[in-house]
mmCIF file of C-alpha atoms in Angstrom:
data_model
loop_
_atom_site.group_PDB
_atom_site.id
_atom_site.type_symbol
_atom_site.label_atom_id
_atom_site.label_comp_id
_atom_site.label_asym_id
_atom_site.label_seq_id
_atom_site.Cartn_x
_atom_site.Cartn_y
_atom_site.Cartn_z
ATOM 1 C CA MET A 15 0.098 17.555 11.983
ATOM 2 C CA LEU A 16 1.144 14.308 13.469
ATOM 3 C CA ARG A 17 2.448 14.165 16.997
ATOM 4 C CA VAL A 18 4.665 11.183 16.749
ATOM 5 C CA ALA A 19 4.298 8.928 19.604
ATOM 6 C CA ASN A 20 4.410 8.891 23.232
ATOM 7 C CA ARG A 21 7.355 6.503 23.383
ATOM 8 C CA VAL A 22 9.812 8.778 21.639
ATOM 9 C CA ASP A 23 12.219 10.490 24.004
ATOM 10 C CA ASP A 24 12.393 14.274 23.920
ATOM 11 C CA GLU A 25 15.827 14.199 22.397
ATOM 12 C CA HIS A 26 14.442 12.095 19.552
ATOM 13 C CA ALA A 27 11.324 14.199 19.117
ATOM 14 C CA PRO A 28 10.862 14.888 15.438
ATOM 15 C CA GLU A 29 11.057 18.269 13.823
ATOM 16 C CA LEU A 30 7.996 17.694 11.766
ATOM 17 C CA ALA A 31 8.259 18.460 8.106
ATOM 18 C CA ARG A 32 6.070 21.406 7.215
ATOM 19 C CA SER A 33 3.169 21.025 4.866
ATOM 20 C CA ARG A 34 -0.433 21.988 4.742
ATOM 21 C CA GLN A 35 -3.144 19.449 5.380
ATOM 22 C CA LEU A 36 -5.221 18.426 2.368
ATOM 23 C CA SER A 37 -8.992 18.566 2.491
ATOM 24 C CA GLY A 38 -10.914 15.319 2.023
ATOM 25 C CA ARG A 39 -11.758 16.266 -1.542
ATOM 26 C CA GLU A 40 -8.136 17.085 -2.372
ATOM 27 C CA THR A 41 -6.972 13.829 -0.845
ATOM 28 C CA ALA A 42 -9.460 11.829 -2.898
ATOM 29 C CA PHE A 43 -8.389 13.735 -6.006
ATOM 30 C CA TRP A 44 -4.677 13.015 -5.594
ATOM 31 C CA TYR A 45 -5.180 9.344 -4.728
ATOM 32 C CA THR A 46 -7.366 9.001 -7.818
ATOM 33 C CA VAL A 47 -4.754 10.727 -9.955
ATOM 34 C CA ALA A 48 -2.114 8.332 -8.615
ATOM 35 C CA ALA A 49 -4.268 5.260 -9.243
ATOM 36 C CA VAL A 50 -5.390 6.227 -12.746
ATOM 37 C CA THR A 51 -1.937 7.247 -13.949
ATOM 38 C CA TYR A 52 -0.249 4.211 -12.394
ATOM 39 C CA CYS A 53 -2.773 1.690 -13.736
ATOM 40 C CA GLY A 54 -2.788 3.431 -17.113
ATOM 41 C CA ALA A 55 0.978 3.267 -17.388
ATOM 42 C CA ALA A 56 1.298 -0.227 -15.876
ATOM 43 C CA VAL A 57 -1.196 -1.822 -18.265
ATOM 44 C CA PHE A 58 1.208 -1.047 -21.102
ATOM 45 C CA GLU A 59 4.511 -1.309 -19.214
ATOM 46 C CA LYS A 60 4.397 -4.226 -16.795
ATOM 47 C CA GLY A 61 7.877 -3.414 -15.518
ATOM 48 C CA LEU A 62 6.210 -0.676 -13.462
ATOM 49 C CA LEU A 63 4.231 -3.249 -11.499
ATOM 50 C CA ASN A 64 6.639 -3.929 -8.698
ATOM 51 C CA TRP A 65 7.006 -3.474 -4.954
ATOM 52 C CA ILE A 66 9.181 -0.411 -5.244
ATOM 53 C CA ILE A 67 7.671 1.665 -8.024
ATOM 54 C CA GLY A 68 4.034 1.042 -7.019
ATOM 55 C CA PRO A 69 4.247 2.403 -3.468
ATOM 56 C CA LEU A 70 6.654 5.181 -4.491
ATOM 57 C CA TRP A 71 4.283 6.277 -7.254
ATOM 58 C CA LEU A 72 1.539 6.944 -4.712
ATOM 59 C CA VAL A 73 3.838 8.701 -2.259
ATOM 60 C CA ALA A 74 5.345 10.845 -5.012
ATOM 61 C CA VAL A 75 1.977 11.933 -6.399
ATOM 62 C CA VAL A 76 0.405 12.647 -3.009
ATOM 63 C CA TRP A 77 3.503 14.432 -1.748
ATOM 64 C CA ALA A 78 4.640 16.360 -4.801
ATOM 65 C CA GLY A 79 1.319 16.937 -6.592
ATOM 66 C CA PRO A 80 -0.214 19.393 -4.120
ATOM 67 C CA GLU A 81 3.141 21.153 -3.639
ATOM 68 C CA LEU A 82 3.423 21.651 -7.355
ATOM 69 C CA VAL A 83 -0.106 22.979 -7.691
ATOM 70 C CA ASP A 84 0.423 25.316 -4.744
ATOM 71 C CA ARG A 85 3.564 26.721 -6.312
ATOM 72 C CA LEU A 86 1.885 27.214 -9.643
ATOM 73 C CA ARG A 87 -0.929 29.053 -7.941
ATOM 74 C CA GLY A 88 1.502 30.997 -5.789
ATOM 75 C CA ARG A 89 -0.417 30.016 -2.683
ATOM 76 C CA ASP A 90 0.972 31.374 0.618
ATOM 77 C CA ARG A 91 1.620 28.670 3.159
ATOM 78 C CA MET B 18 0.922 -18.252 -5.863
ATOM 79 C CA SER B 19 -1.094 -15.394 -4.524
ATOM 80 C CA TRP B 20 -0.683 -11.928 -5.957
ATOM 81 C CA ALA B 21 -2.393 -8.873 -4.467
ATOM 82 C CA ALA B 22 -3.782 -10.978 -1.609
ATOM 83 C CA HIS B 23 -0.412 -10.573 0.097
ATOM 84 C CA GLN B 24 -0.693 -6.795 -0.146
ATOM 85 C CA PHE B 25 -4.165 -6.799 1.390
ATOM 86 C CA GLU B 26 -3.746 -9.375 4.130
ATOM 87 C CA ILE B 27 -1.215 -7.300 6.081
ATOM 88 C CA TYR B 28 -3.891 -4.679 6.796
ATOM 89 C CA ALA B 29 -6.371 -7.394 7.752
ATOM 90 C CA VAL B 30 -3.862 -8.950 10.151
ATOM 91 C CA HIS B 31 -3.122 -5.600 11.795
ATOM 92 C CA LYS B 32 -6.812 -4.763 12.128
ATOM 93 C CA HIS B 33 -7.727 -8.100 13.706
ATOM 94 C CA LEU B 34 -5.074 -8.416 16.369
ATOM 95 C CA PRO B 35 -5.963 -9.796 19.807
ATOM 96 C CA LYS B 36 -7.200 -7.016 22.100
ATOM 97 C CA LYS B 37 -4.059 -6.819 24.225
ATOM 98 C CA MET B 38 -1.901 -6.345 21.107
ATOM 99 C CA VAL B 39 -3.910 -3.520 19.534
ATOM 100 C CA ALA B 40 -1.635 -0.533 18.766
ATOM 101 C CA LYS B 41 1.315 -2.544 20.057
ATOM 102 C CA VAL B 42 2.229 -4.740 17.084
ATOM 103 C CA SER B 43 4.437 -3.250 14.414
ATOM 104 C CA PHE B 44 2.811 -2.782 11.008
ATOM 105 C CA ILE B 45 6.309 -2.583 9.555
ATOM 106 C CA GLY B 46 7.026 -5.973 11.137
ATOM 107 C CA ILE B 47 3.908 -7.496 9.565
ATOM 108 C CA TRP B 48 4.864 -5.971 6.216
ATOM 109 C CA LEU B 49 8.417 -7.307 6.430
ATOM 110 C CA GLY B 50 7.238 -10.763 7.461
ATOM 111 C CA ASP B 51 4.747 -10.968 4.614
ATOM 112 C CA PHE B 52 7.286 -9.638 2.117
ATOM 113 C CA THR B 53 10.222 -11.898 3.075
ATOM 114 C CA PRO B 54 9.190 -15.270 1.552
ATOM 115 C CA ASP B 55 8.828 -13.969 -2.005
ATOM 116 C CA PHE B 56 11.726 -11.554 -1.610
ATOM 117 C CA LEU B 57 13.995 -14.518 -0.876
ATOM 118 C CA SER B 58 12.690 -16.875 -3.522
ATOM 119 C CA LYS B 59 10.796 -15.272 -6.365
ATOM 120 C CA PHE B 60 13.554 -13.530 -8.298
ATOM 121 C CA TRP B 61 14.711 -16.847 -9.783
ATOM 122 C CA VAL B 62 11.221 -18.260 -10.457
ATOM 123 C CA TYR B 63 10.783 -16.365 -13.728
ATOM 124 C CA GLY B 64 14.488 -15.683 -14.162
ATOM 125 C CA ILE B 65 15.842 -13.421 -16.869
ATOM 126 C CA THR B 66 16.769 -13.991 -20.495
ATOM 127 C CA ILE B 67 19.904 -12.343 -21.837
ATOM 128 C CA GLY B 68 20.506 -12.909 -25.501
ATOM 129 C CA ASP B 69 19.583 -16.527 -26.173
ATOM 130 C CA HIS B 70 20.268 -17.754 -22.678
ATOM 131 C CA HIS B 71 17.697 -18.012 -19.918
ATOM 132 C CA TYR B 72 18.985 -17.610 -16.387
ATOM 133 C CA GLY B 73 16.580 -18.932 -13.796
ATOM 134 C CA SER B 74 15.106 -22.033 -12.222
ATOM 135 C CA SER B 75 14.638 -25.071 -14.440
ATOM 136 C CA VAL B 76 11.545 -26.168 -12.477
ATOM 137 C CA PRO B 77 9.944 -22.978 -11.112
ATOM 138 C CA GLN B 78 7.511 -24.633 -8.698
ATOM 139 C CA LYS B 79 10.266 -26.790 -7.209
ATOM 140 C CA TRP B 80 12.529 -23.784 -6.748
ATOM 141 C CA HIS B 81 9.808 -21.555 -5.331
ATOM 142 C CA ARG B 82 8.069 -23.970 -2.951
ATOM 143 C CA GLY B 83 9.885 -27.296 -2.939
ATOM 144 C CA TRP B 84 12.857 -29.011 -1.396
ATOM 145 C CA PRO B 85 15.594 -29.041 -2.532
ATOM 146 C CA GLY B 86 14.891 -25.442 -3.503
ATOM 147 C CA MET B 87 13.818 -22.252 -1.799
ATOM 148 C CA GLY B 88 10.520 -23.695 -0.580
ATOM 149 C CA PHE B 89 11.782 -23.444 2.994
ATOM 150 C CA THR B 90 11.274 -19.666 2.694
ATOM 151 C CA HIS B 91 7.513 -20.315 2.662
ATOM 152 C CA THR B 92 7.416 -22.209 5.943
ATOM 153 C CA LEU B 93 6.509 -21.238 9.481
ATOM 154 C CA PHE B 94 9.779 -22.749 10.653
ATOM 155 C CA THR B 95 11.836 -20.219 8.664
ATOM 156 C CA GLY B 96 9.566 -17.393 9.796
ATOM 157 C CA LEU B 97 10.138 -18.352 13.428
ATOM 158 C CA LEU B 98 13.860 -18.735 12.872
ATOM 159 C CA ILE B 99 14.228 -15.259 11.354
ATOM 160 C CA ALA B 100 11.959 -13.820 14.039
ATOM 161 C CA ALA B 101 14.186 -15.384 16.722
ATOM 162 C CA VAL B 102 17.244 -13.729 15.176
ATOM 163 C CA LEU B 103 15.334 -10.445 14.958
ATOM 164 C CA TRP B 104 14.386 -10.742 18.626
ATOM 165 C CA MET B 105 17.918 -11.497 19.755
ATOM 166 C CA TRP B 106 19.207 -8.552 17.724
ATOM 167 C CA LYS B 107 16.620 -5.841 18.476
ATOM 168 C CA ARG B 108 14.753 -7.095 21.576
ATOM 169 C CA ASN B 109 11.682 -5.498 20.042
ATOM 170 C CA ARG B 110 8.441 -7.335 20.814
ATOM 171 C CA ALA B 111 6.273 -5.272 18.472
ATOM 172 C CA LEU B 112 8.546 -5.964 15.517
ATOM 173 C CA THR B 113 9.129 -9.649 16.292
ATOM 174 C CA ILE B 114 5.501 -10.601 16.838
ATOM 175 C CA GLY B 115 4.485 -8.538 13.795
ATOM 176 C CA TYR B 116 7.080 -10.309 11.715
ATOM 177 C CA VAL B 117 5.829 -13.760 12.733
ATOM 178 C CA LEU B 118 2.213 -12.846 12.015
ATOM 179 C CA GLY B 119 3.064 -11.428 8.581
ATOM 180 C CA TYR B 120 5.224 -14.411 7.698
ATOM 181 C CA ALA B 121 2.543 -16.868 8.812
ATOM 182 C CA ALA B 122 -0.083 -15.025 6.765
ATOM 183 C CA HIS B 123 2.024 -15.386 3.630
ATOM 184 C CA ALA B 124 2.901 -19.064 4.133
ATOM 185 C CA LEU B 125 -0.678 -20.019 4.960
ATOM 186 C CA THR B 126 -2.254 -18.030 2.109
ATOM 187 C CA ASP B 127 -0.019 -19.757 -0.416
ATOM 188 C CA VAL B 128 -1.456 -23.197 0.342
ATOM 189 C CA ASN B 129 -4.299 -22.289 -2.000
ATOM 190 C CA ASP B 130 -2.545 -22.744 -5.337
ATOM 191 C CA SER B 131 -1.804 -26.152 -6.836
ATOM 192 C CA VAL B 132 1.730 -26.312 -5.443
ATOM 193 C CA GLY B 133 1.146 -25.113 -1.878
ATOM 194 C CA THR B 134 3.762 -24.812 0.856
ATOM 195 C CA MET B 135 5.702 -27.241 3.036
ATOM 196 C CA LEU B 136 3.881 -26.358 6.222
ATOM 197 C CA LEU B 137 5.613 -28.948 8.394
ATOM 198 C CA PHE B 138 9.155 -28.275 7.178
ATOM 199 C CA PRO B 139 11.749 -29.360 8.359
ATOM 200 C CA PHE B 140 9.918 -32.414 9.733
ATOM 201 C CA SER B 141 8.344 -33.104 6.373
ATOM 202 C CA THR B 142 8.921 -31.790 2.846
ATOM 203 C CA ILE B 143 5.492 -32.788 1.558
ATOM 204 C CA SER B 144 3.409 -29.876 0.252
ATOM 205 C CA TRP B 145 0.125 -28.749 1.715
ATOM 206 C CA THR B 146 -2.234 -27.478 -0.945
ATOM 207 C CA THR B 147 -5.963 -27.036 -1.437
ATOM 208 C CA GLN B 148 -5.342 -26.827 -5.211
ATOM 209 C CA THR B 149 -7.909 -24.045 -5.518
ATOM 210 C CA TRP B 150 -6.194 -22.549 -8.573
ATOM 211 C CA ALA B 151 -3.332 -23.470 -10.857
ATOM 212 C CA TYR B 152 0.226 -22.552 -10.017
ATOM 213 C CA ALA B 153 1.234 -21.302 -13.436
ATOM 214 C CA ALA B 154 4.786 -19.963 -13.254
ATOM 215 C CA THR B 155 6.625 -21.381 -16.248
ATOM 216 C CA ILE B 156 9.934 -20.666 -17.924
ATOM 217 C CA THR B 157 8.404 -19.862 -21.305
ATOM 218 C CA GLY B 158 5.276 -18.049 -20.097
ATOM 219 C CA GLY B 159 7.029 -16.047 -17.400
ATOM 220 C CA LYS B 160 5.183 -13.505 -15.338
ATOM 221 C CA TYR B 161 2.644 -12.726 -18.081
ATOM 222 C CA LEU B 162 1.157 -16.203 -18.393
ATOM 223 C CA ASP B 163 1.289 -16.609 -14.615
ATOM 224 C CA ALA B 164 -0.675 -13.388 -14.126
ATOM 225 C CA ALA B 165 -3.161 -14.260 -16.868
ATOM 226 C CA ALA B 166 -3.840 -17.671 -15.285
ATOM 227 C CA TYR B 167 -4.115 -16.249 -11.779
ATOM 228 C CA TYR B 168 -6.514 -13.463 -12.750
ATOM 229 C CA SER B 169 -8.668 -15.875 -14.765
ATOM 230 C CA SER B 170 -9.138 -18.342 -11.907
ATOM 231 C CA PHE B 171 -10.110 -18.477 -8.250
ATOM 232 C CA GLY B 172 -6.906 -16.504 -7.663
ATOM 233 C CA LEU B 173 -8.861 -13.416 -8.703
ATOM 234 C CA VAL B 174 -11.551 -14.341 -6.174
ATOM 235 C CA MET B 175 -8.860 -14.694 -3.520
ATOM 236 C CA ASP B 176 -7.551 -11.192 -4.221
ATOM 237 C CA LEU B 177 -11.071 -9.759 -4.220
ATOM 238 C CA PHE B 178 -11.846 -11.557 -0.973
ATOM 239 C CA TRP B 179 -8.847 -10.039 0.826
ATOM 240 C CA MET B 180 -9.547 -6.631 -0.672
ATOM 241 C CA GLY B 181 -13.120 -6.984 0.618
ATOM 242 C CA VAL B 182 -11.865 -7.876 4.088
ATOM 243 C CA VAL B 183 -9.819 -4.657 4.146
ATOM 244 C CA LEU B 184 -12.653 -2.563 2.750
ATOM 245 C CA VAL B 185 -15.095 -3.946 5.317
ATOM 246 C CA SER B 186 -12.521 -2.888 7.926
ATOM 247 C CA TRP B 187 -12.020 0.399 6.066
ATOM 248 C CA ARG B 188 -11.030 2.272 9.207
ATOM 249 C CA VAL B 189 -7.652 0.534 8.988
ATOM 250 C CA LEU B 190 -6.860 2.911 6.112
ATOM 251 C CA THR B 191 -7.861 6.116 7.888
ATOM 252 C CA ARG B 192 -5.563 8.797 9.259
ATOM 253 C CA GLU B 193 -7.047 8.251 12.715
ATOM 254 C CA TYR B 194 -6.218 4.536 12.696
ATOM 255 C CA TRP B 195 -2.704 5.205 11.441
ATOM 256 C CA ARG B 196 -2.100 7.818 14.142
ATOM 257 C CA THR B 197 -3.534 5.840 17.033
ATOM 258 C CA LYS B 198 -2.844 2.196 16.149
ATOM 259 C CA VAL B 199 0.095 2.132 13.732
ATOM 260 C CA VAL B 200 2.446 4.945 14.740
ATOM 261 C CA PRO B 201 2.589 4.066 18.473
ATOM 262 C CA ALA B 202 3.927 0.594 17.696
ATOM 263 C CA ASP B 203 6.763 1.921 15.510
ATOM 264 C CA PRO B 204 7.486 5.338 17.041
ATOM 265 C CA HIS B 205 11.117 5.616 16.019
ATOM 266 C CA ALA B 206 10.575 4.668 12.392
ATOM 267 C CA TRP B 207 7.711 7.124 11.939
ATOM 268 C CA ALA B 208 9.573 9.827 13.881
ATOM 269 C CA TRP B 209 12.538 9.359 11.562
ATOM 270 C CA LEU B 210 10.284 9.665 8.532
ATOM 271 C CA SER B 211 8.455 12.651 9.951
ATOM 272 C CA ARG B 212 11.677 14.640 9.889
ATOM 273 C CA ARG B 213 11.939 14.002 6.167
ATOM 274 C CA MET B 214 8.417 14.087 4.787
ATOM 275 C CA PRO B 215 5.054 15.662 5.584
ATOM 276 C CA GLU B 216 2.305 13.758 7.305
ATOM 277 C CA ARG B 217 0.310 13.228 4.124
ATOM 278 C CA ALA B 218 3.322 11.518 2.526
ATOM 279 C CA MET B 219 3.774 9.229 5.549
ATOM 280 C CA LEU B 220 0.090 8.367 5.469
ATOM 281 C CA ALA B 221 0.402 7.647 1.743
ATOM 282 C CA LEU B 222 3.369 5.412 2.515
ATOM 283 C CA TYR B 223 1.274 3.493 5.039
ATOM 284 C CA ARG B 224 -1.544 3.086 2.498
ATOM 285 C CA ALA B 225 0.849 2.441 -0.391
ATOM 286 C CA THR B 226 0.846 -1.348 -0.143
ATOM 287 C CA PHE B 227 -2.953 -1.413 -0.380
ATOM 288 C CA PHE B 228 -2.769 1.003 -3.290
ATOM 289 C CA TYR B 229 -0.206 -1.194 -5.026
ATOM 290 C CA GLY B 230 -2.377 -4.272 -4.482
ATOM 291 C CA VAL B 231 -5.445 -2.628 -6.027
ATOM 292 C CA CYS B 232 -3.493 -1.271 -8.993
ATOM 293 C CA ARG B 233 -1.778 -4.615 -9.528
ATOM 294 C CA LEU B 234 -5.123 -6.401 -9.553
ATOM 295 C CA VAL B 235 -6.671 -3.869 -11.938
ATOM 296 C CA SER B 236 -3.714 -3.583 -14.328
ATOM 297 C CA TRP B 237 -3.112 -7.309 -14.741
ATOM 298 C CA SER B 238 -6.848 -7.997 -15.101
ATOM 299 C CA VAL B 239 -7.272 -5.286 -17.734
ATOM 300 C CA TRP B 240 -4.318 -6.586 -19.676
ATOM 301 C CA ALA B 241 -5.296 -10.272 -19.388
ATOM 302 C CA HIS B 242 -8.962 -9.846 -20.263
ATOM 303 C CA LEU B 243 -9.162 -6.784 -22.489
ATOM 304 C CA LEU B 244 -5.845 -6.374 -24.259
ATOM 305 C CA ALA B 245 -4.164 -9.774 -24.591
ATOM 306 C CA GLU B 246 -4.935 -11.921 -27.621
ATOM 307 C CA PRO B 247 -3.724 -15.393 -26.692
ATOM 308 C CA VAL B 248 -3.815 -18.421 -28.945
ATOM 309 C CA ILE B 249 -5.057 -21.389 -26.920
ATOM 310 C CA ASN B 250 -5.173 -24.822 -28.547
ATOM 311 C CA GLY B 251 -4.882 -23.148 -31.941
ATOM 312 C CA VAL B 252 -7.786 -20.776 -31.323
ATOM 313 C CA LYS B 253 -7.216 -17.049 -31.027
ATOM 314 C CA HIS B 254 -9.050 -15.431 -28.119
ATOM 315 C CA ARG B 255 -9.819 -11.833 -27.286
ATOM 316 C CA GLY B 256 -8.554 -11.908 -23.686
ATOM 317 C CA TYR B 257 -7.733 -15.006 -21.645
ATOM 318 C CA PRO B 258 -10.884 -17.000 -20.789
ATOM 319 C CA TYR B 259 -12.134 -16.934 -17.195
ATOM 320 C CA ASP B 260 -12.484 -20.294 -15.498
ATOM 321 C CA LEU B 261 -13.833 -20.369 -11.954
ATOM 322 C CA THR B 262 -13.520 -24.122 -11.498
ATOM 323 C CA TRP B 263 -11.291 -25.921 -9.011
ATOM 324 C CA THR B 264 -7.593 -25.851 -10.018
ATOM 325 C CA GLY B 265 -8.496 -23.684 -13.005
ATOM 326 C CA PRO B 266 -8.029 -22.234 -15.476
ATOM 327 C CA TRP B 267 -8.493 -25.155 -17.854
ATOM 328 C CA TRP B 268 -6.183 -23.713 -20.480
ATOM 329 C CA ILE B 269 -3.000 -24.200 -18.498
ATOM 330 C CA SER B 270 -1.654 -27.334 -16.894
ATOM 331 C CA ALA B 271 -1.487 -26.792 -13.148
ATOM 332 C CA ARG B 272 1.982 -27.386 -11.707
ATOM 333 C CA SER B 273 2.196 -29.489 -8.604
ATOM 334 C CA LEU B 274 4.558 -31.228 -6.159
ATOM 335 C CA HIS B 275 4.092 -34.291 -3.988
ATOM 336 C CA HIS B 276 1.329 -33.221 -1.610
ATOM 337 C CA VAL B 277 -1.037 -34.273 1.144
ATOM 338 C CA ASN B 278 -4.717 -34.941 0.539
ATOM 339 C CA PRO B 279 -6.216 -31.476 -0.114
ATOM 340 C CA TRP B 280 -9.203 -32.258 2.123
ATOM 341 C CA ILE B 281 -7.078 -32.207 5.283
ATOM 342 C CA VAL B 282 -5.399 -28.897 4.408
ATOM 343 C CA PRO B 283 -8.035 -26.509 5.830
ATOM 344 C CA LEU B 284 -7.848 -28.362 9.135
ATOM 345 C CA GLY B 285 -4.042 -28.249 9.102
ATOM 346 C CA VAL B 286 -4.028 -24.540 8.312
ATOM 347 C CA ALA B 287 -6.578 -23.830 11.061
ATOM 348 C CA CYS B 288 -4.442 -25.762 13.577
ATOM 349 C CA LEU B 289 -1.274 -23.907 12.610
ATOM 350 C CA LEU B 290 -3.071 -20.570 12.684
ATOM 351 C CA ALA B 291 -4.345 -21.384 16.155
ATOM 352 C CA ALA B 292 -0.834 -22.466 17.218
ATOM 353 C CA VAL B 293 0.642 -19.155 16.012
ATOM 354 C CA TYR B 294 -2.106 -17.212 17.794
ATOM 355 C CA ILE B 295 -1.688 -19.133 21.047
ATOM 356 C CA ALA B 296 2.117 -18.891 20.947
ATOM 357 C CA ALA B 297 2.022 -15.135 20.256
ATOM 358 C CA ASN B 298 -0.429 -14.682 23.132
ATOM 359 C CA ALA B 299 1.637 -16.776 25.513
ATOM 360 C CA LEU B 300 4.910 -15.046 24.632
ATOM 361 C CA TRP B 301 3.477 -11.523 24.653
ATOM 362 C CA GLU B 302 3.980 -10.701 28.367
ATOM 363 C CA PRO B 303 7.346 -12.481 28.828
ATOM 364 C CA MET B 304 8.684 -10.727 25.738
ATOM 365 C CA GLY B 305 7.406 -7.414 27.060
ATOM 366 C CA ARG B 306 9.268 -7.957 30.329
ATOM 367 C CA ALA B 307 12.444 -8.961 28.488
ATOM 368 C CA GLU B 308 12.184 -5.857 26.287
ATOM 369 C CA GLU B 309 11.782 -3.657 29.353
ATOM 370 C CA ALA B 310 14.766 -5.308 31.025
ATOM 371 C CA ALA B 311 16.906 -4.844 27.918
ATOM 372 C CA ALA B 312 15.879 -1.179 27.677
ATOM 373 C CA HIS B 313 16.636 -0.684 31.368
ATOM 374 C CA ALA B 314 20.064 -2.286 30.943
ATOM 375 C CA ARG B 315 20.815 -0.009 27.986
ATOM 376 C CA ARG B 316 19.854 3.101 29.969
ATOM 377 C CA SER B 317 21.998 2.155 32.948
#
């Protein structure tokens, strides 16, 4: 879990959002899923190729994908 | 214009900072600086068509890079002006220097198409261009023809070059680099995000511009060369033809503005790059002292 920065005052110290760390293989899997689905969709719908949707697509897949799988598997965290 | 090159160059700039600036220049600043020129000017280049009426620029290249027009957004002068306002407002050295570097990267990269940028604005409105590939934004062709021309010419090579630069410096995309070199320069922004999303989402956000650049390159290339069936000079093609010749591709007429001799452009760009580097170096310590003084004044 990230320790955000030495320059942040104690009063501003973040309450870090909880989540488990992905293994290298899981990370590669979710980035690949994001890339394949985004490119696949964007080839046919060019409106998806923009500054907002592109970055958000990756963040959404990498953030929500593992959570979703964990819930489906009923994994304890 | 350059496409995914702008998404890749921000990582290259951050990775190749002068030693004393490592982990101290804001990645968000570089991103903002690189993003600003097109954010301010590009929406009207292609325009929109509602019903039978097209709303947009009548001469896209003049609007995007010329004067009169929004060409001033692609100049170092405007970058410095906005950075000065940013500095006076936030007194944040990391953000200000990052912004200038990102802005300069964008303005200097765009000299490579056939329109180029007004590098010496406001002293001169003449364009500086190497004419390496055709500027192909048109009213009728819109974004599609522009993308097809770009990804059929040396523009594709430009994108691949910048992607290669990032991949050679692959550590810039690692969690370790993000934690030790990116987060410390923008502690408040990342701290704010860390209260709202897990670390893997923040890391994805940091990598997202690179991801978008790769996907943009792949998607437009696949469409232009595998799916599109253009009719060029009365001949139907399966995919737009590649043309890696100067100011290509041959199948579109390269737009241009009044410009300097392309042979002097690399020298001009090198001089301006050096000037930005030297100025950033020279201002680094004084700005640091001013930032400290402003922080001290706020505390007391």
